[in-house]
Coordinates of C-alpha atoms in Angstrom, one line a residue:
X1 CA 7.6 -28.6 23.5
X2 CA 4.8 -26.3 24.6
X3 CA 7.3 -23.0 24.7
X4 CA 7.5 -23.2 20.7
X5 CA 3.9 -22.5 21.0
X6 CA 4.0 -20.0 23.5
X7 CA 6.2 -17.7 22.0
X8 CA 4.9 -18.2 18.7
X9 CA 5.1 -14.6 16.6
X10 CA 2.4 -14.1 14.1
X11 CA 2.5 -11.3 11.9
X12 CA 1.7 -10.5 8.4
X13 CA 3.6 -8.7 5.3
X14 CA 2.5 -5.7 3.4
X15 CA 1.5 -7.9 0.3
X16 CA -0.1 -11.2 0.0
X17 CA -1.5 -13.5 -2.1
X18 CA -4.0 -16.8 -2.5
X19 CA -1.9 -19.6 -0.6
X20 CA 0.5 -20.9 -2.2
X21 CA 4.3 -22.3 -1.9
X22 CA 6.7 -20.3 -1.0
X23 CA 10.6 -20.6 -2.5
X24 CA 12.8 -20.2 0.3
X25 CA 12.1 -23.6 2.1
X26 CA 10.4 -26.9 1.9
X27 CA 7.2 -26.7 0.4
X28 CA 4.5 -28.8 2.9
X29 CA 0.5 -29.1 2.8
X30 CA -1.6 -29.3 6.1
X31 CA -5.4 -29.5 6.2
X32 CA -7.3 -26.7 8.3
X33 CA -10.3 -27.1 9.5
X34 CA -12.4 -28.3 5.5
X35 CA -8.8 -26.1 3.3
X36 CA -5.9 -27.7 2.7
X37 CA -3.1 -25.2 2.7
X38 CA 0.2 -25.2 1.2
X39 CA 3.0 -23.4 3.3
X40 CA 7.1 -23.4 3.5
X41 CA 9.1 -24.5 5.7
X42 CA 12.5 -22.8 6.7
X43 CA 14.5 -23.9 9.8
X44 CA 16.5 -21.1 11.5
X45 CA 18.3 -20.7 14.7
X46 CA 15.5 -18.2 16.2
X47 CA 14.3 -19.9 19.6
X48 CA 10.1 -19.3 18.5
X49 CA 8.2 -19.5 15.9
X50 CA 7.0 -17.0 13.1
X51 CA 4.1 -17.4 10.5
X52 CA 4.4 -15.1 7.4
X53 CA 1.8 -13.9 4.7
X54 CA 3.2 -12.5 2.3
X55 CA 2.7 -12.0 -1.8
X56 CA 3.3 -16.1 -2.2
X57 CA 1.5 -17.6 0.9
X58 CA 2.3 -19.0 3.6
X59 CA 5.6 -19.4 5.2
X60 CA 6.6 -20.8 8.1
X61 CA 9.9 -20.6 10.2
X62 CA 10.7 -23.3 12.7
X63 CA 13.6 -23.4 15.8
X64 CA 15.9 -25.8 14.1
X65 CA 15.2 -28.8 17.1
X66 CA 10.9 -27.9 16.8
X67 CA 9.6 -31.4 15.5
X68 CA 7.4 -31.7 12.6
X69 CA 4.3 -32.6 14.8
X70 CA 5.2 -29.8 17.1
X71 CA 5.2 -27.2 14.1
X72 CA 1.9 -28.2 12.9
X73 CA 0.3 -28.3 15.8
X74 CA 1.1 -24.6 16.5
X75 CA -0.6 -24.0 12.8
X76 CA -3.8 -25.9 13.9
X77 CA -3.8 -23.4 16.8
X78 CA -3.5 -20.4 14.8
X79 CA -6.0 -22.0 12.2
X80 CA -8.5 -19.4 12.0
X81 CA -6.2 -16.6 12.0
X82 CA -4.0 -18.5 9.0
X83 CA -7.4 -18.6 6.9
X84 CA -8.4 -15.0 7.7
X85 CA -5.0 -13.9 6.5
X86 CA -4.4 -16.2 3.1
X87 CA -8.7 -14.9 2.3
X88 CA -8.1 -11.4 3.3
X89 CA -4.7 -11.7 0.9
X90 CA -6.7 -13.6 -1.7
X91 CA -9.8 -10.6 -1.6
X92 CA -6.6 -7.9 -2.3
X93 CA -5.1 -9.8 -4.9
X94 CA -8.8 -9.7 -6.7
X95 CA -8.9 -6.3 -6.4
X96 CA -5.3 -5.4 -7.8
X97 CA -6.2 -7.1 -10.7
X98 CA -9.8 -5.7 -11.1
X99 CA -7.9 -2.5 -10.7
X100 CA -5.3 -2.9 -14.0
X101 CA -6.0 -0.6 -16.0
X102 CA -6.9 -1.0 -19.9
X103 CA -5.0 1.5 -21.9
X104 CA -7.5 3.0 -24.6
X105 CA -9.7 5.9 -25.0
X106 CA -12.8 6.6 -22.8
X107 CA -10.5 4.5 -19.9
X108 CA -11.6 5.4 -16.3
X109 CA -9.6 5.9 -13.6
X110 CA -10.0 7.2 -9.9
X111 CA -8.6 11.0 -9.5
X112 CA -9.3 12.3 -6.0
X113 CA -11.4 9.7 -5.6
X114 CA -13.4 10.2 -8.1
X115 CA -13.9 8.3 -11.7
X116 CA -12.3 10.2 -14.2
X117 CA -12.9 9.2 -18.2
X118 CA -10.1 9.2 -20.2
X119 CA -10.7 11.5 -24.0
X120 CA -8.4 10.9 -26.7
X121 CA -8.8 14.8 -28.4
X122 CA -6.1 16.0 -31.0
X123 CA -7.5 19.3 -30.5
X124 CA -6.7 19.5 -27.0
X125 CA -3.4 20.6 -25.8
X126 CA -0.6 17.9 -25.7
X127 CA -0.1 18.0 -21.5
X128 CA -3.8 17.2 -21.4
X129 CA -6.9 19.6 -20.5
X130 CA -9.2 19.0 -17.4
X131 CA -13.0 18.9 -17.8
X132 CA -14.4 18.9 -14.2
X133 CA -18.0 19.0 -15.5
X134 CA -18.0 15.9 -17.3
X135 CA -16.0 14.8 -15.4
X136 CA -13.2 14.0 -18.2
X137 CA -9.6 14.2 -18.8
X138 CA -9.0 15.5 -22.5
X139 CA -5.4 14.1 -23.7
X140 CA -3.9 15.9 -27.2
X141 CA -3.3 12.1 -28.7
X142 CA -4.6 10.9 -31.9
X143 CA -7.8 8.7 -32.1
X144 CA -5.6 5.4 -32.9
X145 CA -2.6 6.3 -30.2
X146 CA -1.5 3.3 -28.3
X147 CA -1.5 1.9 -24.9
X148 CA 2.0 3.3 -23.6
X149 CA 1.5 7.0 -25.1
X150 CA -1.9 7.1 -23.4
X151 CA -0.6 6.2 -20.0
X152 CA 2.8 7.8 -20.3
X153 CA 0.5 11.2 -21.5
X154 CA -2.1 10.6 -18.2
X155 CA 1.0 9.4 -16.0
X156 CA 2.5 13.1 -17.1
X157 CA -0.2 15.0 -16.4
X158 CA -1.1 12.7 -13.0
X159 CA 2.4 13.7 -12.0
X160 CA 1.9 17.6 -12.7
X161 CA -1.9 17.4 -10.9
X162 CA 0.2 16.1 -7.7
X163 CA 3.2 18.4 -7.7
X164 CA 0.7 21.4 -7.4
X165 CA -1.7 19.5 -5.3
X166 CA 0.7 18.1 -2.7
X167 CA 2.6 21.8 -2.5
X168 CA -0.6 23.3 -1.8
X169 CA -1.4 21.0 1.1
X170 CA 1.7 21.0 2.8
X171 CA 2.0 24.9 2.7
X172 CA -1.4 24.5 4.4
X173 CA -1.0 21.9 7.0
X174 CA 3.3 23.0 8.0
X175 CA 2.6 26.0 10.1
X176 CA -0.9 23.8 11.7
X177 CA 1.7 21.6 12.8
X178 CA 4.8 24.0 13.2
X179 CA 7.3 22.9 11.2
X180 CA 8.9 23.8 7.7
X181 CA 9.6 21.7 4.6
X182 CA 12.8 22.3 2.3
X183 CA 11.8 20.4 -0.8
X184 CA 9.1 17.8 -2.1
X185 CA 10.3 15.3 -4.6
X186 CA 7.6 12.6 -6.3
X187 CA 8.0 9.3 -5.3
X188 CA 7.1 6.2 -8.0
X189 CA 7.2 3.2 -5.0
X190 CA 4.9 0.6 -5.6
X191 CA 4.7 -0.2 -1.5
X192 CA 5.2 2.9 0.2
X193 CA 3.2 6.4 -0.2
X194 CA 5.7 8.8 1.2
X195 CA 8.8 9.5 3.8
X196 CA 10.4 12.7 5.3
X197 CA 13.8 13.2 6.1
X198 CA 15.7 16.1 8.9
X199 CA 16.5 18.4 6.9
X200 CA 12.9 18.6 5.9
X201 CA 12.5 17.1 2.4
X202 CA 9.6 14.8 2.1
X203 CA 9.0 12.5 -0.7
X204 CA 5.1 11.6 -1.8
X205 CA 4.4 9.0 -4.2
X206 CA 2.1 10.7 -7.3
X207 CA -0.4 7.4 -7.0
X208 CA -2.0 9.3 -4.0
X209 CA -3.9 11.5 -6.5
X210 CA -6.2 8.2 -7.0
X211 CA -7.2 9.1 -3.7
X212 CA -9.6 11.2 -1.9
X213 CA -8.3 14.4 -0.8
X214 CA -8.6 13.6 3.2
X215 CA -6.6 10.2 2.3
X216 CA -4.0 12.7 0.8
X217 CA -3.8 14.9 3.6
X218 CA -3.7 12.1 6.0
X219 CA -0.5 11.4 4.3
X220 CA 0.6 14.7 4.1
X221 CA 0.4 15.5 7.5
X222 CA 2.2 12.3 8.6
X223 CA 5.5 12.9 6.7
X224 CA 5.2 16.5 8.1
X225 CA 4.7 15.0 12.1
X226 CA 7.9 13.0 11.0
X227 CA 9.9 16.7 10.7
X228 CA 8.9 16.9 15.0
X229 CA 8.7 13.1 15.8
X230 CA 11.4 11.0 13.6
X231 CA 9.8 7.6 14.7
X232 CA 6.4 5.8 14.8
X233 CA 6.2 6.6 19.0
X234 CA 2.9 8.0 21.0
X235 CA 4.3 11.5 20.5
X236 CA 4.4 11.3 17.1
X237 CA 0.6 9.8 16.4
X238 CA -0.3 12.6 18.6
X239 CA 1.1 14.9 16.4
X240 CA -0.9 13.6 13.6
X241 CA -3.9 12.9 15.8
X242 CA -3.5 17.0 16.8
X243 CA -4.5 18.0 12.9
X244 CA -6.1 14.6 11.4
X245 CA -8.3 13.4 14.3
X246 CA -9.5 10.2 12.2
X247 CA -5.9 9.2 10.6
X248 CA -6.8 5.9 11.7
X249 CA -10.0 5.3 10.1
X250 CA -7.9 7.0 7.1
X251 CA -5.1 5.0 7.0
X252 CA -7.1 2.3 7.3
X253 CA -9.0 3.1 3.9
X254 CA -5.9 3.7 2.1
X255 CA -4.6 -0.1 3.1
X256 CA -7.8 -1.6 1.9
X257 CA -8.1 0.6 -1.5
X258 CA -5.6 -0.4 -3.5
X259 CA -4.5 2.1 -6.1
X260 CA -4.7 1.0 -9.8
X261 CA -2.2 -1.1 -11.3
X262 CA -0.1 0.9 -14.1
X263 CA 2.0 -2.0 -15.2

């Protein structure tokens, strides 16, 4: 049944994980190359075959008539791209969790991709004062506040810090790219930094501010080419390309730095 193997679909999810089961199907184990790896199986009425990474492993959905042999002789063919995927999703999941933060005073965290230390300081003001010398982030709490008044305090001020910071730079890149933006609301999504609609309001997740400034205005500017191009097409990277010749290189960063975790 060579024609499951030729059409076989490989892609991968935004999230992954170190391999493991996946729920959904019946959990299998095949050895490649020296790894033994666990993976799912799901039998649909699709004609090819798809492998999956995503946040629990490996999954793996099969024509309903493919034959065991047949589906696990398309995973030894796609062997080295199956291990490049479950280490590449094993590396991120290391560095989400060396990214949670602690919750305490003299915390650091990355602001405009930068670290930025955390002060507990009764005498400063409640919304939180910025030292750029230092640099440090002076938050009015007492010495023994706890975890969840510190980061609902920097979340607050975080959130503030973006609202001016995002306005700023779309105000600067709208007319670059000739087009005008009704509203800006803050966006809290864990998977997805930012989204334009018509009518011209655009939605930016706050968590950017972790991020260097050209990271941030590599977003920017691709919610605003949304307001001309309403799709993902040549025009529209064009667009972007016209006012953020490296987006790619950018983008790129910004998939392979995660952000800090806040839960």
């Amino acid at each position: 049944m060579s024609w499951i193997q030729q059409s076989l679909e490989v892609w991968s999810a935004p999230t992954a994980s170190p391999a493991q089961s996946t729920g959904g199907g019946a959990c299998r184990e095949i050895r490649l190359g020296d790894t033994l790896v666990a993976y799912a199986l799901q039998r649909t009425r699709r004609r090819s075959m798809g492998l999956v990474v995503g946040a629990e492993g490996l999954s793996v959905r099969a024509p309903l008539g493919a034959s065991l042999g047949t589906i696990e002789d398309a995973l030894r063919n796609k062997a080295a791209w199956v291990l490049r995927k479950l280490a590449q999703t094993h590396a991120r999941q290391q560095q989400r969790e060396h990214a949670r933060i602690d919750w305490c005073d003299g915390v650091v965290l990355p602001y405009l991709g930068a670290p930025l230390r955390v002060v507990l300081d009764p005498a400063a003001p409640v919304t939180g004062t910025l030292h750029p010398a230092a640099p440090a982030l002076h938050m009015g709490l007492p010495a023994g506040a706890g975890a969840v008044q510190i980061r609902d305090a920097v979340q607050a001020w975080l959130m503030q810090q973006a609202r001016t910071h995002f306005t700023a730079r779309l105000a600067h890149f709208a007319p670059l790219l000739g087009v005008r933006w009704s509203s800006l609301r803050l966006s809290n999504a864990q998977t997805r930094w930012g989204s334009a609609k018509s009518d011209g309001s655009i939605r930016l997740n706050w968590r950017l501010l972790h991020y260097h400034g050209s990271i941030i205005d590599y977003v920017v500017v691709h919610e605003l080419a949304h307001l001309r191009q309403m799709n993902h097409s040549p025009q529209f990277w064009d667009t972007v390309a016209a006012v953020v010749p490296d987006h790619a290189a950018l983008r790129r960063s910004l998939r392979e730095q995660p952000a800090p975790d806040w839960r």
